[in-house]
Tab-separated table of C-alpha atoms and ligand atoms in Angstrom:
chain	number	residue	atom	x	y	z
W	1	UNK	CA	62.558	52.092	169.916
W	2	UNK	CA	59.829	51.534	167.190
W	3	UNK	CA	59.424	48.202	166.195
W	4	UNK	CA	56.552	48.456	163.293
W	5	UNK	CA	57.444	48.447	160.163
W	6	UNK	CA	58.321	51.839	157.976
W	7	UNK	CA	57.571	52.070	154.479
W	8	UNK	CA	56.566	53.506	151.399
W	9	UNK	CA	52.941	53.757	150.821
W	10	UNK	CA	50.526	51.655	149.142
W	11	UNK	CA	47.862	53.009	147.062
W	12	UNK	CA	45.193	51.182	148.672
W	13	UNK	CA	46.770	53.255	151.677
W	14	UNK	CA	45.251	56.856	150.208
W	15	UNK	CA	42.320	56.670	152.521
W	16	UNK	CA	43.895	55.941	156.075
W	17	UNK	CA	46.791	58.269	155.133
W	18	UNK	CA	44.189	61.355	154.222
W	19	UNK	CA	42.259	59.931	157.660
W	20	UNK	CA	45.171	60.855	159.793
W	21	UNK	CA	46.024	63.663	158.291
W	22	UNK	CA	42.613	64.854	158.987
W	23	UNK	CA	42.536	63.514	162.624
W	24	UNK	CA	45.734	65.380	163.600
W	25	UNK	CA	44.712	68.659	162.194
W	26	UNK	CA	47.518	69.309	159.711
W	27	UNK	CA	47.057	70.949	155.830
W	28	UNK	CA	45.253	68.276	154.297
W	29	UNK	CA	46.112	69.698	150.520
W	30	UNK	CA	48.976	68.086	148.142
W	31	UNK	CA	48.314	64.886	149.761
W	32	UNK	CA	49.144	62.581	146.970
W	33	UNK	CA	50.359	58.746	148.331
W	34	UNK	CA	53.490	57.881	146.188
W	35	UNK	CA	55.387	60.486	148.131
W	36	UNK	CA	54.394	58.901	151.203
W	37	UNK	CA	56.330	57.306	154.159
W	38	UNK	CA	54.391	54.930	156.269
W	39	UNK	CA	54.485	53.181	159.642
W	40	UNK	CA	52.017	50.537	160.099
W	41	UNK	CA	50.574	48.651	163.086
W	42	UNK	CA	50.249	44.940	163.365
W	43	UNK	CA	46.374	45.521	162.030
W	44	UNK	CA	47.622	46.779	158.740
W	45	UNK	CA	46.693	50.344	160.022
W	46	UNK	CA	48.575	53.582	158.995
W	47	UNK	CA	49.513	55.093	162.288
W	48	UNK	CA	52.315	57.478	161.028
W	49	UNK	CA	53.327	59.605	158.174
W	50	UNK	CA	55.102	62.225	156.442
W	51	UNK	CA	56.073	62.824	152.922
W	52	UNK	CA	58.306	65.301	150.719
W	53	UNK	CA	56.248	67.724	148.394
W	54	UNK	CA	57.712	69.391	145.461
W	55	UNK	CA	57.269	73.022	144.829
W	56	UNK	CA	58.782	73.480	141.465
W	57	UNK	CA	62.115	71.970	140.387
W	58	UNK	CA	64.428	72.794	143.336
W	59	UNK	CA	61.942	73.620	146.267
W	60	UNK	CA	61.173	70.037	148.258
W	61	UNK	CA	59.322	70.384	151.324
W	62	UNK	CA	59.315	68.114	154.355
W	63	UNK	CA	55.254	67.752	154.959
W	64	UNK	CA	52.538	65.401	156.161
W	65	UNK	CA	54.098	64.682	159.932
W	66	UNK	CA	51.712	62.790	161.780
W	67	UNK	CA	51.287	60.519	164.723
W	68	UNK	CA	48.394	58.838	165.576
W	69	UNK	CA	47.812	60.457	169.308
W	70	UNK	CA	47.740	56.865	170.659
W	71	UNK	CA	51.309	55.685	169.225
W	72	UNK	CA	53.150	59.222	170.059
W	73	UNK	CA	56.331	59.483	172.307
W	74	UNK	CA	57.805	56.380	170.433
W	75	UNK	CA	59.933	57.809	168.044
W	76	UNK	CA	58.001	57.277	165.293
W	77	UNK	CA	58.245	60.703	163.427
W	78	UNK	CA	61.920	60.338	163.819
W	79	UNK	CA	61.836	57.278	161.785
W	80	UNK	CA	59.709	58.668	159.411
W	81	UNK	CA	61.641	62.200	159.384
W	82	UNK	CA	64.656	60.013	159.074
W	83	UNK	CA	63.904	57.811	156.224
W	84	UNK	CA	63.027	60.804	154.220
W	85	UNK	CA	66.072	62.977	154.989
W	86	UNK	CA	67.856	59.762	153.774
W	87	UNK	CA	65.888	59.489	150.494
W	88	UNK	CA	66.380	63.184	149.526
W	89	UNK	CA	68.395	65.605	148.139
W	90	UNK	CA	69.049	68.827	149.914
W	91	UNK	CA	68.055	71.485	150.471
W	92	UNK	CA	65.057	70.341	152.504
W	93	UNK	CA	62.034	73.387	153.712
W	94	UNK	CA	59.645	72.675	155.746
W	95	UNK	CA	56.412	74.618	158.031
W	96	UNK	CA	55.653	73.975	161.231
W	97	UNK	CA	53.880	75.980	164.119
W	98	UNK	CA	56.423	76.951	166.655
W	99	UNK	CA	56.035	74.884	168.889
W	100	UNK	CA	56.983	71.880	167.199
W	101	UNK	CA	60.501	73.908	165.923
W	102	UNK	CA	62.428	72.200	168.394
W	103	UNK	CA	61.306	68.986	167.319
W	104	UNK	CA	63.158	70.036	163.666
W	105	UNK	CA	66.047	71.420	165.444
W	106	UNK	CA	66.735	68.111	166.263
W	107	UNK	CA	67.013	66.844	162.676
W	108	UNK	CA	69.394	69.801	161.730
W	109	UNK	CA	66.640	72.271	160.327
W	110	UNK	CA	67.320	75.825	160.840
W	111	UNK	CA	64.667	78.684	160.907
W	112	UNK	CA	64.949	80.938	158.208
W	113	UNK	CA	64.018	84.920	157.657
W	114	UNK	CA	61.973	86.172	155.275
W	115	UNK	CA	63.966	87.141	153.082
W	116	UNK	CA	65.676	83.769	152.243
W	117	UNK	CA	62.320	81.981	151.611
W	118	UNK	CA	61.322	80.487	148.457
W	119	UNK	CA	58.476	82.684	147.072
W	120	UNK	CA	56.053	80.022	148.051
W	121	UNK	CA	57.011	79.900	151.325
W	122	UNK	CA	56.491	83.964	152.051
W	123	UNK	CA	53.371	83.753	150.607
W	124	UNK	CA	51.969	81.423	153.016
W	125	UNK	CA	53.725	83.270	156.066
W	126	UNK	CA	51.947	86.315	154.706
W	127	UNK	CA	48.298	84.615	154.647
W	128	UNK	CA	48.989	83.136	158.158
W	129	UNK	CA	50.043	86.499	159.609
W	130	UNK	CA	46.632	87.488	158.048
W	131	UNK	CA	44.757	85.190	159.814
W	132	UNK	CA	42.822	85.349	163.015
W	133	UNK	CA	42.734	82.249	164.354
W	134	UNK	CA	46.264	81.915	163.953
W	135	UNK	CA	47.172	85.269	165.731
W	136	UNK	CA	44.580	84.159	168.913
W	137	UNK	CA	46.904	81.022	168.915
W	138	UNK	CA	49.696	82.920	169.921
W	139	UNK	CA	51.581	80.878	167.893
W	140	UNK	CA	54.128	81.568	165.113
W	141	UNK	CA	54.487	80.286	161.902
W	142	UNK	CA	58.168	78.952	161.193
W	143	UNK	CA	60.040	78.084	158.050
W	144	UNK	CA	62.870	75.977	158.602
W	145	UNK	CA	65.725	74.802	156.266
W	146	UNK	CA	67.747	71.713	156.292
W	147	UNK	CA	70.931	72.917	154.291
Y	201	COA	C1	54.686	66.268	166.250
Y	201	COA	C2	54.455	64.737	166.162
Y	201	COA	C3	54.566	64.330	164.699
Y	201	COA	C4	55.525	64.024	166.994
Y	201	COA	O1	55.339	62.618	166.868
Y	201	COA	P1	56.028	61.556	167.876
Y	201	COA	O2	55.960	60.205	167.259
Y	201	COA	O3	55.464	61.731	169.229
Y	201	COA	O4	57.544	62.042	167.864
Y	201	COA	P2	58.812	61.152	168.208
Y	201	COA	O5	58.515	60.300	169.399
Y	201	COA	O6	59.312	60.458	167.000
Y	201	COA	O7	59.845	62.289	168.607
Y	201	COA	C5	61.007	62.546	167.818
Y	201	COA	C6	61.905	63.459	168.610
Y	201	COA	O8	61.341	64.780	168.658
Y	201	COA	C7	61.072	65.166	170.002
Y	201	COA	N1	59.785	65.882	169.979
Y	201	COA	C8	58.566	65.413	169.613
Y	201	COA	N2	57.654	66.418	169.658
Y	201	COA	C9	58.357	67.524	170.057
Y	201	COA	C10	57.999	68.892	170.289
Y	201	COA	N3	56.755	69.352	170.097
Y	201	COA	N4	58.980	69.745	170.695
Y	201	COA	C11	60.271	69.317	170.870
Y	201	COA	N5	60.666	68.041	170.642
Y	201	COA	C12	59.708	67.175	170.261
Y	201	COA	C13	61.035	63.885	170.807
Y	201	COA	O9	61.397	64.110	172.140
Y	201	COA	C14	62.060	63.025	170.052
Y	201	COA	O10	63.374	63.370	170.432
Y	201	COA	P3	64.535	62.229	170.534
Y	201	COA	O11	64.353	61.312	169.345
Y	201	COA	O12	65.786	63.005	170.485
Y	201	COA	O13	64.263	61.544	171.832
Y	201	COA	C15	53.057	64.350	166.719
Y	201	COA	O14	52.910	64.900	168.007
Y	201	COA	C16	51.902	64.801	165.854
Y	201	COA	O15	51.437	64.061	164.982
Y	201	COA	N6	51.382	66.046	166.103
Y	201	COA	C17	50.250	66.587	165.349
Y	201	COA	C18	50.610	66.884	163.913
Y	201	COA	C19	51.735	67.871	163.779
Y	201	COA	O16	51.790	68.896	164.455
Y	201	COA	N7	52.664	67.533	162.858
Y	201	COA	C20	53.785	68.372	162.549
Y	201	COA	C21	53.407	69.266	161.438
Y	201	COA	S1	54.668	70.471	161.162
């Protein structure tokens, strides 16, 4: 279905990449462009994203999804999502709110208890638990695993 083309990033690239980040609310931390995946309009402009971020040697995690709100319902996280399960070992982690889980499901991710995260992961289930706005959300914080 998507027709634009999908990419690794350029460093001039940084800016819009950290500007859509920002506009679609995600962690906007670790956001380093060499690691990044791009779609790109006709314009030139970044309108997807996503990236893998290392956490030590063995710990990679699937980050950085985003979809301009004006370009969404075209399948272009699946192209990004797919270009990076492609490019990477396994296995893959990744956090997401729960109400984009299903969205993962799709790609073969699996939620995983506490007790089978990475250290890096409990730690930032812990602080979210911890945090109000989070638990007025009603939403859940989920870490998934692509085996
Ligand atoms: C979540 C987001 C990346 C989806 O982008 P999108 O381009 O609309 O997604 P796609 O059109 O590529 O959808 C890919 C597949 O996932 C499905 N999907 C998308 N969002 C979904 C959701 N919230 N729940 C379940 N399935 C979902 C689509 O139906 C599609 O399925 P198909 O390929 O089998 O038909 C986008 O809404 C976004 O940027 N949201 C804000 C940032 C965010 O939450 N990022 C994720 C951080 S964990």
């Amino acid at each position: 279905m998507n027709t634009y083309p999908v990419r690794p990033a350029l460093e001039s690239e940084s800016t819009q990449i950290k500007g859509l980040i920002n506009l679609v609310g995600i962690n906007p931390t670790g956001l380093d462009w060499k690691r990044f995946i791009v779609v790109v309009n006709e314009k030139g402009q970044v309108i997807a994203c996503g990236q893998i971020k290392p956490h030590g040697e063995d710990i990679r995690e699937l980050a950085s999804i985003a979809v301009n709100p004006e370009y969404r319902g075209q399948g272009l996280a699946r192209v990004v999502i797919e270009m990076l399960l492609h490019e990477n070992p396994r296995p893959l982690y990744l956090m997401c709110v729960s109400h984009n889980g299903p969205m993962y499901e799709k790609f073969g991710f699996q939620v995983i208890a506490d007790k089978a995260m990475p250290r890096y992961f409990a730690r930032i289930k812990k602080l979210f638990k911890l945090s109000d706005v989070f638990r007025r959300s009603g939403q859940e914080l989920l870490v998934m695993k692509l085996e």
